[in-house]
Short mmCIF file of C-alpha atoms in Angstrom, two decimals:
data_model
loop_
_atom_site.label_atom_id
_atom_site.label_comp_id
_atom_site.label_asym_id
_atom_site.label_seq_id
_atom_site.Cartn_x
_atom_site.Cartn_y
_atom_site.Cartn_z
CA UNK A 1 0.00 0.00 0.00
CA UNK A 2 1.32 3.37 -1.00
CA UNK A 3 1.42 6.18 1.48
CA UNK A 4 -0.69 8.13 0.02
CA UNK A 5 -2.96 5.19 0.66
CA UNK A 6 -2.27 4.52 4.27
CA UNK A 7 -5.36 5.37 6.06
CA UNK A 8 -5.23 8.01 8.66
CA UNK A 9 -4.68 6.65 12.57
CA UNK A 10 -6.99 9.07 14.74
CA UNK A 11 -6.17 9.91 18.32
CA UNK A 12 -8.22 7.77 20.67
CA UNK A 13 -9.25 7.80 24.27
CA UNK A 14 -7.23 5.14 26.04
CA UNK A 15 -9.82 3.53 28.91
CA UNK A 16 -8.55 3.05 32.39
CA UNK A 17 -7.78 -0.94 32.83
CA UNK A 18 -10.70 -3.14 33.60
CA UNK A 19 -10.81 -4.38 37.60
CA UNK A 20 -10.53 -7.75 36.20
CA UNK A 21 -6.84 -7.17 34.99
CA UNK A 22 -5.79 -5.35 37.68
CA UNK A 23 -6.67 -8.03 40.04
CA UNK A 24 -5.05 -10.26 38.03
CA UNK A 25 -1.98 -8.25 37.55
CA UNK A 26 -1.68 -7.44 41.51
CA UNK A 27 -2.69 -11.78 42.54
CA UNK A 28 -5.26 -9.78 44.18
CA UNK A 29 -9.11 -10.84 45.21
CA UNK A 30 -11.81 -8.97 42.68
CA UNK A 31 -13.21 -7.75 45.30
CA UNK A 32 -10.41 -5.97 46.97
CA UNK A 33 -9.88 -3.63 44.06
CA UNK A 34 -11.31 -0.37 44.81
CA UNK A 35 -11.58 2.27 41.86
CA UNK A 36 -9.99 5.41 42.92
CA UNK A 37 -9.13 6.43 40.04
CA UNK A 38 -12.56 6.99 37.78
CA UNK A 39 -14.45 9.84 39.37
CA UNK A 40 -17.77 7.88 39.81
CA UNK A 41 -19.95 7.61 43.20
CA UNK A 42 -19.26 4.70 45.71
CA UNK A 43 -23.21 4.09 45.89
CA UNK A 44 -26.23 4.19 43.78
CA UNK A 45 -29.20 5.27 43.81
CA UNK A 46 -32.26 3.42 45.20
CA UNK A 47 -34.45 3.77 41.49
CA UNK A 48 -36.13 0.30 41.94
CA UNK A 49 -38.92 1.49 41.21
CA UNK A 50 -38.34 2.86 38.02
CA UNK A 51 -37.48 -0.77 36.99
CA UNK A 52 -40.62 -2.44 38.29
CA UNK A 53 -42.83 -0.47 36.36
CA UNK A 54 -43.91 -1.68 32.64
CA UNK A 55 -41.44 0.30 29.70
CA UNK A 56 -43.71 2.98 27.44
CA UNK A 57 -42.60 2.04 24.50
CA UNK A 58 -41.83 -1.52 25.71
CA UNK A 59 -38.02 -2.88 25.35
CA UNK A 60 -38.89 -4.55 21.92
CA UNK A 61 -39.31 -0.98 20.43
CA UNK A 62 -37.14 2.05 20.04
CA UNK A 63 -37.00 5.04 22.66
CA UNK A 64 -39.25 7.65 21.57
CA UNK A 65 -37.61 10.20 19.29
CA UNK A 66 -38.30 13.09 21.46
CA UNK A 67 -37.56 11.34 24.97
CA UNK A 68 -40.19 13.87 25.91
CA UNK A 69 -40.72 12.89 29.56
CA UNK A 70 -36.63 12.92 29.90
CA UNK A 71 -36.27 16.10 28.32
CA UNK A 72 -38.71 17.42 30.40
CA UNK A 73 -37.22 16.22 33.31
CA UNK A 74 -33.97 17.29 32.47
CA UNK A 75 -35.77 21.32 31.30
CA UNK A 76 -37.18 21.31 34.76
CA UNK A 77 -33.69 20.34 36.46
CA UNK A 78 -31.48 22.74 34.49
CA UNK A 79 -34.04 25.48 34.36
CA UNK A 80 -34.56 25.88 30.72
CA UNK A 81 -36.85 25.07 28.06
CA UNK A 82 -37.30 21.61 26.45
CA UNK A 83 -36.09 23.24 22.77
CA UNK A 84 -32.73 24.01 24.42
CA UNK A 85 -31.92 20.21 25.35
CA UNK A 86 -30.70 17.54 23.72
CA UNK A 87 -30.08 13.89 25.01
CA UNK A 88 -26.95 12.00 24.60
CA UNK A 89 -25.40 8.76 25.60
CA UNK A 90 -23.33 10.32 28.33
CA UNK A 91 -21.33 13.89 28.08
CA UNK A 92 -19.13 12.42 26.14
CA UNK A 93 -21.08 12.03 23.12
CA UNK A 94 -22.44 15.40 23.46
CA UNK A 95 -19.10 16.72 23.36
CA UNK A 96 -18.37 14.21 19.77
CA UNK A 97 -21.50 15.83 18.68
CA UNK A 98 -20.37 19.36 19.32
CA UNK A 99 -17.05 18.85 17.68
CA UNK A 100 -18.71 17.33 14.68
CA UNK A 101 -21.59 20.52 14.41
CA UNK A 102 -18.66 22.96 14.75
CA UNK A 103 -15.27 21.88 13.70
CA UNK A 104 -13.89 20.99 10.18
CA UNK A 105 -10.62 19.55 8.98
CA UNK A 106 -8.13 22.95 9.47
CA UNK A 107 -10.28 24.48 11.86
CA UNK A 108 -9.11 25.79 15.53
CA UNK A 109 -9.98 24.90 18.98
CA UNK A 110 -8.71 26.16 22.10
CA UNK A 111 -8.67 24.15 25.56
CA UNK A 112 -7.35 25.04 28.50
CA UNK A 113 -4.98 22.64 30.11
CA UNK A 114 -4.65 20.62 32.07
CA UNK A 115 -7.95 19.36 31.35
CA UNK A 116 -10.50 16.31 30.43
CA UNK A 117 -8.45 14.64 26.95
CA UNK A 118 -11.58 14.00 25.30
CA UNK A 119 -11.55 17.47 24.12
CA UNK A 120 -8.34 17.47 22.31
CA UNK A 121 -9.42 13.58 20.80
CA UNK A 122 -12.62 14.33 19.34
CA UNK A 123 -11.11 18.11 17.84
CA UNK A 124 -8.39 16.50 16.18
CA UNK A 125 -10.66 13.58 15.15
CA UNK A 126 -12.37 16.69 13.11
CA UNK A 127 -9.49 17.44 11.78
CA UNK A 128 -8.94 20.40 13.81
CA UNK A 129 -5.50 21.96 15.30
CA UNK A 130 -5.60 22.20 19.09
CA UNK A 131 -4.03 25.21 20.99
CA UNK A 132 -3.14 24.12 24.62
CA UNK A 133 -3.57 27.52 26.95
CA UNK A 134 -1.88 26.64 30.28
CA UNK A 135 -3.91 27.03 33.37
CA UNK A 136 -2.72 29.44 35.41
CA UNK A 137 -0.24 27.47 38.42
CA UNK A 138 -1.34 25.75 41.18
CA UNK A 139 -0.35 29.17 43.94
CA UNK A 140 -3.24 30.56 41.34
CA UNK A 141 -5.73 27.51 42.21
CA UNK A 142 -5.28 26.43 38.67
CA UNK A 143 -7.58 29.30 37.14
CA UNK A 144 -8.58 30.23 34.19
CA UNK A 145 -5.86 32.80 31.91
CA UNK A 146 -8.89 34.72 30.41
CA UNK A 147 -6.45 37.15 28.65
CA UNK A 148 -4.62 33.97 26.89
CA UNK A 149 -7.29 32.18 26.39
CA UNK A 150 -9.16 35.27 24.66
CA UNK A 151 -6.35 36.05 22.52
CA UNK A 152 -5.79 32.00 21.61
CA UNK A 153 -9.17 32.28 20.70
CA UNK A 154 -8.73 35.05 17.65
CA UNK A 155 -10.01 33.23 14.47
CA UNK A 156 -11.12 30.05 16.35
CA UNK A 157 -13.85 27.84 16.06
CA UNK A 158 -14.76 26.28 19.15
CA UNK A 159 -13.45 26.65 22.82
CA UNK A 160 -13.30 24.21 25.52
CA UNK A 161 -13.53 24.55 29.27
CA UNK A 162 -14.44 22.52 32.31
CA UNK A 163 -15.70 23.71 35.25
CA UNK A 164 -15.07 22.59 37.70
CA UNK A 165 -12.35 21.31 35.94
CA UNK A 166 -10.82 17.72 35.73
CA UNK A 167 -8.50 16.35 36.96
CA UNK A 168 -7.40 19.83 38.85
CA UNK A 169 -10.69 20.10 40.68
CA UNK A 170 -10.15 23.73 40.47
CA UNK A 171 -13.64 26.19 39.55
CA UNK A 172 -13.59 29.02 38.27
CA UNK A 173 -16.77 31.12 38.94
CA UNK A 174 -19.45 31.86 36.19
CA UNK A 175 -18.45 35.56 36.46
CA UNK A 176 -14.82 34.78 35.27
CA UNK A 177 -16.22 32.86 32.24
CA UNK A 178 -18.65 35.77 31.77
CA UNK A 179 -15.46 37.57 31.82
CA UNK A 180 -14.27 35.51 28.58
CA UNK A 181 -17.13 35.48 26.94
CA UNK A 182 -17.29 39.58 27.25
CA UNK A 183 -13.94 39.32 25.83
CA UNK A 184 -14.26 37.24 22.92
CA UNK A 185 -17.26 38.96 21.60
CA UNK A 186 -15.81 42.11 21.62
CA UNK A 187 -12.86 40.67 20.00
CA UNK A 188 -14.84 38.52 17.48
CA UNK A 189 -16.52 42.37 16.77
CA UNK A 190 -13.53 44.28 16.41
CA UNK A 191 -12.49 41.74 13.68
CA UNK A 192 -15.39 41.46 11.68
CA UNK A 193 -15.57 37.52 12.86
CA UNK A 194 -18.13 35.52 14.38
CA UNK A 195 -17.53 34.94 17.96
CA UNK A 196 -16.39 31.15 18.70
CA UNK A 197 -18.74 28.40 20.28
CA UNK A 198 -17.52 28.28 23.83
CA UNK A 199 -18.39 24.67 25.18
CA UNK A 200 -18.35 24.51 28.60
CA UNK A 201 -18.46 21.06 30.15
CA UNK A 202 -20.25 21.03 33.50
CA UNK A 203 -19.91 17.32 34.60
CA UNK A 204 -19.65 18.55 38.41
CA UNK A 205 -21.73 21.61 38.55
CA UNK A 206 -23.73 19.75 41.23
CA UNK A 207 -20.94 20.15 43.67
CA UNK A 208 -20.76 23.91 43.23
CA UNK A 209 -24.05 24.63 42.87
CA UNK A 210 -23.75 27.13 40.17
CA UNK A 211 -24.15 27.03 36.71
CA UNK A 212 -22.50 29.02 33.71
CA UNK A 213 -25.74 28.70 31.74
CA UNK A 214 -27.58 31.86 32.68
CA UNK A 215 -24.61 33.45 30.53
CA UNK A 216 -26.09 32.60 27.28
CA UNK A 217 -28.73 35.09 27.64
CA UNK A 218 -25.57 37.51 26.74
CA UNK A 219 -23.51 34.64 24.48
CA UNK A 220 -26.14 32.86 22.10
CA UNK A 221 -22.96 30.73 20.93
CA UNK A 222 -22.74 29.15 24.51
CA UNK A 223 -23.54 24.96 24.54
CA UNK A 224 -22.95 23.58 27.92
CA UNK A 225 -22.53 20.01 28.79
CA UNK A 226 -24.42 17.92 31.84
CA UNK A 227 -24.25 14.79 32.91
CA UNK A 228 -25.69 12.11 35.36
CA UNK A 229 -22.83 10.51 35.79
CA UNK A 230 -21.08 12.13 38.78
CA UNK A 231 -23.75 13.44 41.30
CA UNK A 232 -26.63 11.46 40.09
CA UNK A 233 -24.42 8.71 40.71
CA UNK A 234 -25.09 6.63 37.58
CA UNK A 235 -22.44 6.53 35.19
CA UNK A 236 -23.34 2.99 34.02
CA UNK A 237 -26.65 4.12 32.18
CA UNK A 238 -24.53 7.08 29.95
CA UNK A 239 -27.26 9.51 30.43
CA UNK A 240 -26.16 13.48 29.42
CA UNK A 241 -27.02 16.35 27.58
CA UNK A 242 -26.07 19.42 25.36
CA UNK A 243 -27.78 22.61 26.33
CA UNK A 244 -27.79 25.75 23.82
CA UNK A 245 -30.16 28.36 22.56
CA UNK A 246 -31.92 26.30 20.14
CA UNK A 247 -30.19 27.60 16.90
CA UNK A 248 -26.98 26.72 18.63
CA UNK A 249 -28.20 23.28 19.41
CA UNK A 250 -28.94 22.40 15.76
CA UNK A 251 -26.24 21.75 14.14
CA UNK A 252 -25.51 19.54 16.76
CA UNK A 253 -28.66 17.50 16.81
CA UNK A 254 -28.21 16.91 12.74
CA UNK A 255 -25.03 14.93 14.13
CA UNK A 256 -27.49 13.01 16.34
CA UNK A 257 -27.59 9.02 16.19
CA UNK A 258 -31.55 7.73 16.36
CA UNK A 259 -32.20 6.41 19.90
CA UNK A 260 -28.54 6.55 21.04
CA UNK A 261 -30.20 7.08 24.93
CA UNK A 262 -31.39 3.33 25.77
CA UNK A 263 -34.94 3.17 27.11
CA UNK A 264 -33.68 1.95 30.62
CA UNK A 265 -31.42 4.40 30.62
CA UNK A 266 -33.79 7.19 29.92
CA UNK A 267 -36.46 6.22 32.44
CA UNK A 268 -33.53 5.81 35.09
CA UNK A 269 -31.89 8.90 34.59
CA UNK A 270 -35.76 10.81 34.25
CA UNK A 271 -36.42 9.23 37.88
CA UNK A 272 -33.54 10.32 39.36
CA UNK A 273 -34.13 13.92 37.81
CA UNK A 274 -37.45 14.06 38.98
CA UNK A 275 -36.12 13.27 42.22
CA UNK A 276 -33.55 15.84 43.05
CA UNK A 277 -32.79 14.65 46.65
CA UNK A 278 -31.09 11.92 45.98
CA UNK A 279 -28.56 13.65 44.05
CA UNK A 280 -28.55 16.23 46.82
CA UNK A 281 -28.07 13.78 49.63
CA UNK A 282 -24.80 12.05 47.13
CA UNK A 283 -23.17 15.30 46.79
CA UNK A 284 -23.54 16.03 50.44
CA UNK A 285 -21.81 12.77 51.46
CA UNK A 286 -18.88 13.17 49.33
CA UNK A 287 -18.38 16.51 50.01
CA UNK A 288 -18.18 15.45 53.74
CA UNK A 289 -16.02 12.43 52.78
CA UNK A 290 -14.25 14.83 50.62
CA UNK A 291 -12.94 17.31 53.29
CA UNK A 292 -12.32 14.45 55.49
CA UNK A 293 -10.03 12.46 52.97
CA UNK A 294 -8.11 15.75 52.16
CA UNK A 295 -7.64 16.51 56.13
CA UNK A 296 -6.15 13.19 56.88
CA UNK A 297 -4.16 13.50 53.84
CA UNK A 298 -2.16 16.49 54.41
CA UNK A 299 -1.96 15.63 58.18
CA UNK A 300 0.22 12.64 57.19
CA UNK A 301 2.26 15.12 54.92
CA UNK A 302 0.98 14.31 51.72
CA UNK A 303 -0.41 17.31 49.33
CA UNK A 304 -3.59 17.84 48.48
CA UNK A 305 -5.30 20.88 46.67
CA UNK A 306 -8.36 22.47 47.34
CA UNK A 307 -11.38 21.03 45.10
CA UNK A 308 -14.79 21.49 44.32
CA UNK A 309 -15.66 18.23 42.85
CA UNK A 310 -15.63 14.10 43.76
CA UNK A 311 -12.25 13.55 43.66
CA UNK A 312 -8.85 15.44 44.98
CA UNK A 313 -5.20 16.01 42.96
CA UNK A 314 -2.68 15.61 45.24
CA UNK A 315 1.05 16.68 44.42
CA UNK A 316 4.07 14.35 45.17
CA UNK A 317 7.43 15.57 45.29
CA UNK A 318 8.31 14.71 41.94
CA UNK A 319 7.26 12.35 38.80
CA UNK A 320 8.80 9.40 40.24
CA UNK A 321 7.43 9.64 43.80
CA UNK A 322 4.05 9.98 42.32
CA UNK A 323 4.74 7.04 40.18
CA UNK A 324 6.15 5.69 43.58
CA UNK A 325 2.81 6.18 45.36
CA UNK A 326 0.46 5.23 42.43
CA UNK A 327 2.46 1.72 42.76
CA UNK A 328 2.41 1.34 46.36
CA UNK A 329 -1.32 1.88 46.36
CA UNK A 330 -2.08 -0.79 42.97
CA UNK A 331 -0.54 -3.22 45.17
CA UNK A 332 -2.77 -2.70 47.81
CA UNK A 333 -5.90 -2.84 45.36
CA UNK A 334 -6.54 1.11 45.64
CA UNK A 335 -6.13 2.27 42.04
CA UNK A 336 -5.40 5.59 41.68
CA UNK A 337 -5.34 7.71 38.90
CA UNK A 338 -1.31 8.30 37.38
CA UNK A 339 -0.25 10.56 34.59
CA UNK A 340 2.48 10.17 32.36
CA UNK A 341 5.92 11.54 32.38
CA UNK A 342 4.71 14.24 29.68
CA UNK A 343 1.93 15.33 31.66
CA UNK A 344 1.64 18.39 33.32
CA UNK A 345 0.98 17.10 36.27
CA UNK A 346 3.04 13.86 36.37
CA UNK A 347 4.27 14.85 39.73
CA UNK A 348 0.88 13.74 41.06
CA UNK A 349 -2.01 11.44 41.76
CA UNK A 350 -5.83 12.11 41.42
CA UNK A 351 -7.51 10.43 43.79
CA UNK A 352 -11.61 9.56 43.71
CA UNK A 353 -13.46 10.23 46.59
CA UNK A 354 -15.48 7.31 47.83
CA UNK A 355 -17.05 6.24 50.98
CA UNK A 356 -16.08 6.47 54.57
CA UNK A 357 -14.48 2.74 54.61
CA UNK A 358 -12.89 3.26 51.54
CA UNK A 359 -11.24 6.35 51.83
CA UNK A 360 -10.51 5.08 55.81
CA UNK A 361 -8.39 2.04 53.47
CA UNK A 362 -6.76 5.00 51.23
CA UNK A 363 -5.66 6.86 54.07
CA UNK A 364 -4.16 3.85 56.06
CA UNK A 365 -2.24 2.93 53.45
CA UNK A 366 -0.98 6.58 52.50
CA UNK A 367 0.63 6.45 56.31
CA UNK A 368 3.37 4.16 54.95
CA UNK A 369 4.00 5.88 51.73
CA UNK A 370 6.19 8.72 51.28
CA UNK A 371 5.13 12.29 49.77
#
C-alpha cells in the first residue's frame, strides 16, 4: 500500500484498565480492588422502582424520538426550556457531537490545560489543530488565563472549558467565564468575525451549585454540557445532555444518532431527575467524605489541593514519587489515577473520593508511603 494510501490513525481515548486485569496483575481478590481512580460515586441510587414499572414504548421498540418525559425532566432540572436540550449517551457524546456541528478539517480549537483529553481527541478527530492555553499554576488555584485564552481564541472555532475542571478540581466562577465570553465577543466584533462556540463542560456543577448557563442570555454561541454521571451517581446508564439556545443546538442535533439514549437508561436517569434529593443527599456525602479524605491527607504530609468536585489532585514531590505512590497503592488494590511523564501534572495522583471505609483504606495505606 502506498502512502498516500495509508489510512489516517486518529487519536483515541485510552480507557482506564478493567478491575478484572488489575486483580489479576496485583494476585489480588476482585473484590479488593477499589476504583480510585474513575471519578464515579461509591453508591447508587435506590431507582427500583423505576425498573418495576412496565417500559412505554416496551423494550422490543425504540426510545421515543423526542424522549419527551426525559427532556422534560432534564428542562425542569437545568431550568430551561425543552427546545434548548438535547439527550446523549453520556457527556461524552455530546461533546463528539459538538465537535462534529462545529469543527472541520483545518479548523481551531482552544482548551485550556490541564484538562478532560476527550476534548483534544474528538477536535483533532475533526481534523482540527488544538491550541493548549496553560492554566494558570497551582499558587493561582489552577484558574482560568482569560487574557490567553481570549487572545488564543482570535479566528477560532470552538473553545473548551471545564468547570469545575478535571482532573485539577479547580472552579472558576461563572463571572470569570462571563469575563471571557465579554472578551471574545468584543474581539470577534472588532475583527469582523463571528464569535467562537464556547463549550463549557459542567460534569460537576452539582458540587458547586452554580451554573455558567444563565450566561447565554448575553452569548447565544454558549452549549454547555451535563451529565448524570457524577452526582446522580449513575455513570453505568450514559445519560447526558447538550444545552444551547436552540439555533446553537442544531447543528448539533443533525449529528445526532436515532435512539442513542437506551430506554432503561432514559427512564432511570428521568427518575432520578425528577427526584432531586437523591442527588442532593450524594453530593452532600462526598463533600463530607471529601474534606475528610483531604484533612487526613495532608496531616500525614501528603499534598492535596483544594477542590470542588468528587475527587482530589494531590502533588508528590516529583514524577517518580508519584509514580512511587500510584504503585504502592495498585498493590494494595486502591487504584489511583497516574499521569504520564509528559503530563503536566506527572508529579501527582488524582484520587476519587469514595465512601467512609474506603477512603478510611486509602488513608491507612498513605501512612506508609512517602510524599
Amino acid at each position: 500500500m502506498s502512502a498516500a494510501a495509508t489510512p489516517q490513525k486518529l487519536p483515541t481515548y485510552v480507557w482506564e484498565p478493567t478491575t478484572d486485569f488489575l486483580a489479576a496483575r496485583y494476585g489480588l481478590p476482585r473484590e479488593s480492588i477499589v476504583r480510585f481512580d474513575v471519578n464515579t460515586s461509591p453508591l447508587a441510587p435506590d431507582l427500583g422502582d423505576a425498573l418495576s414499572r412496565p417500559f412505554d414504548p416496551p423494550l422490543c421498540e425504540y426510545p421515543p424520538s423526542d424522549y419527551a418525559a426525559l427532556v422534560a425532566a432534564a428542562a425542569a432540572s437545568y431550568g430551561v426550556t425543552p427546545d434548548e436540550l438535547l439527550p446523549t449517551a453520556g457527556a461524552d457524546e455530546a461533546l463528539d457531537l459538538t465537535a462534529r456541528a462545529y469543527l472541520r478539517e483545518g479548523s481551531v480549537a482552544v482548551v485550556a490545560a490541564p484538562t478532560y483529553a476527550m476534548y483534544r481527541i474528538v477536535s483533532e478527530q475533526r481534523g482540527a489543530r488544538v491550541i493548549a492555553v496553560p492554566r494558570l499554576g497551582p499558587e493561582s488555584a489552577f484558574g482560568l488565563d482569560i487574557g490567553a485564552i481570549a487572545e488564543a481564541a482570535r479566528g477560532a472555532q470552538l473553545v473548551w472549558l471545564c468547570e469545575p475542571n478535571n482532573p485539577t478540581g479547580a472552579f472558576e466562577p461563572p463571572e470569570r467565564i462571563g469575563e471571557l465570553l465579554a472578551a471574545l465577543e468584543s474581539q470577534a466584533l472588532r475583527d469582523g468575525r463571528v464569535a467562537p462556540v464556547v463549550a463549557v463542560d459542567e460534569a460537576y456543577a452539582e458540587f458547586v451549585g452554580r451554573s455558567v448557563l444563565p450566561l447565554r442570555a448575553g452569548y447565544p454561541r454558549l452549549v454547555v454540557i451535563r451529565t448524570l454521571s457524577k452526582a446522580h451517581a449513575l455513570a453505568g446508564i450514559r445519560v447526558g445532555f447538550a444545552v444551547a439556545w436552540p439555533e446553537t443546538l442544531a447543528p448539533i442535533v443533525s449529528y445526532r444518532a436515532p435512539a442513542s439514549v437506551g430506554t432503561v437508561s432514559a427512564a432511570l436517569a428521568t427518575a432520578s431527575l425528577t427526584r432531586p434529593e437523591l442527588a442532593a443527599a450524594n453530593v452532600a456525602r462526598i463533600a463530607a467524605q471529601r474534606g475528610r479524605l483531604a484533612g487526613e491527607l495532608a496531616a500525614i504530609g501528603w499534598r492535596p489541593y483544594p477542590s470542588q468536585a468528587n475527587f482530589i489532585l494531590v502533588r508528590f514531590k516529583s514524577p517518580s514519587s508519584a509514580a512511587a505512590a500510584g504503585d504502592a497503592l495498585l498493590r494494595k488494590g486502591l487504584v489511583p489515577r497516574t499521569f504520564g511523564l509528559d503530563h503536566p501534572l506527572a508529579d501527582c495522583l488524582r484520587l476519587t473520593v469514595r465512601s467512609a471505609e474506603e477512603n478510611g483504606r486509602l488513608i491507612d495505606a498513605a501512612r506508609g508511603i512517602s510524599a
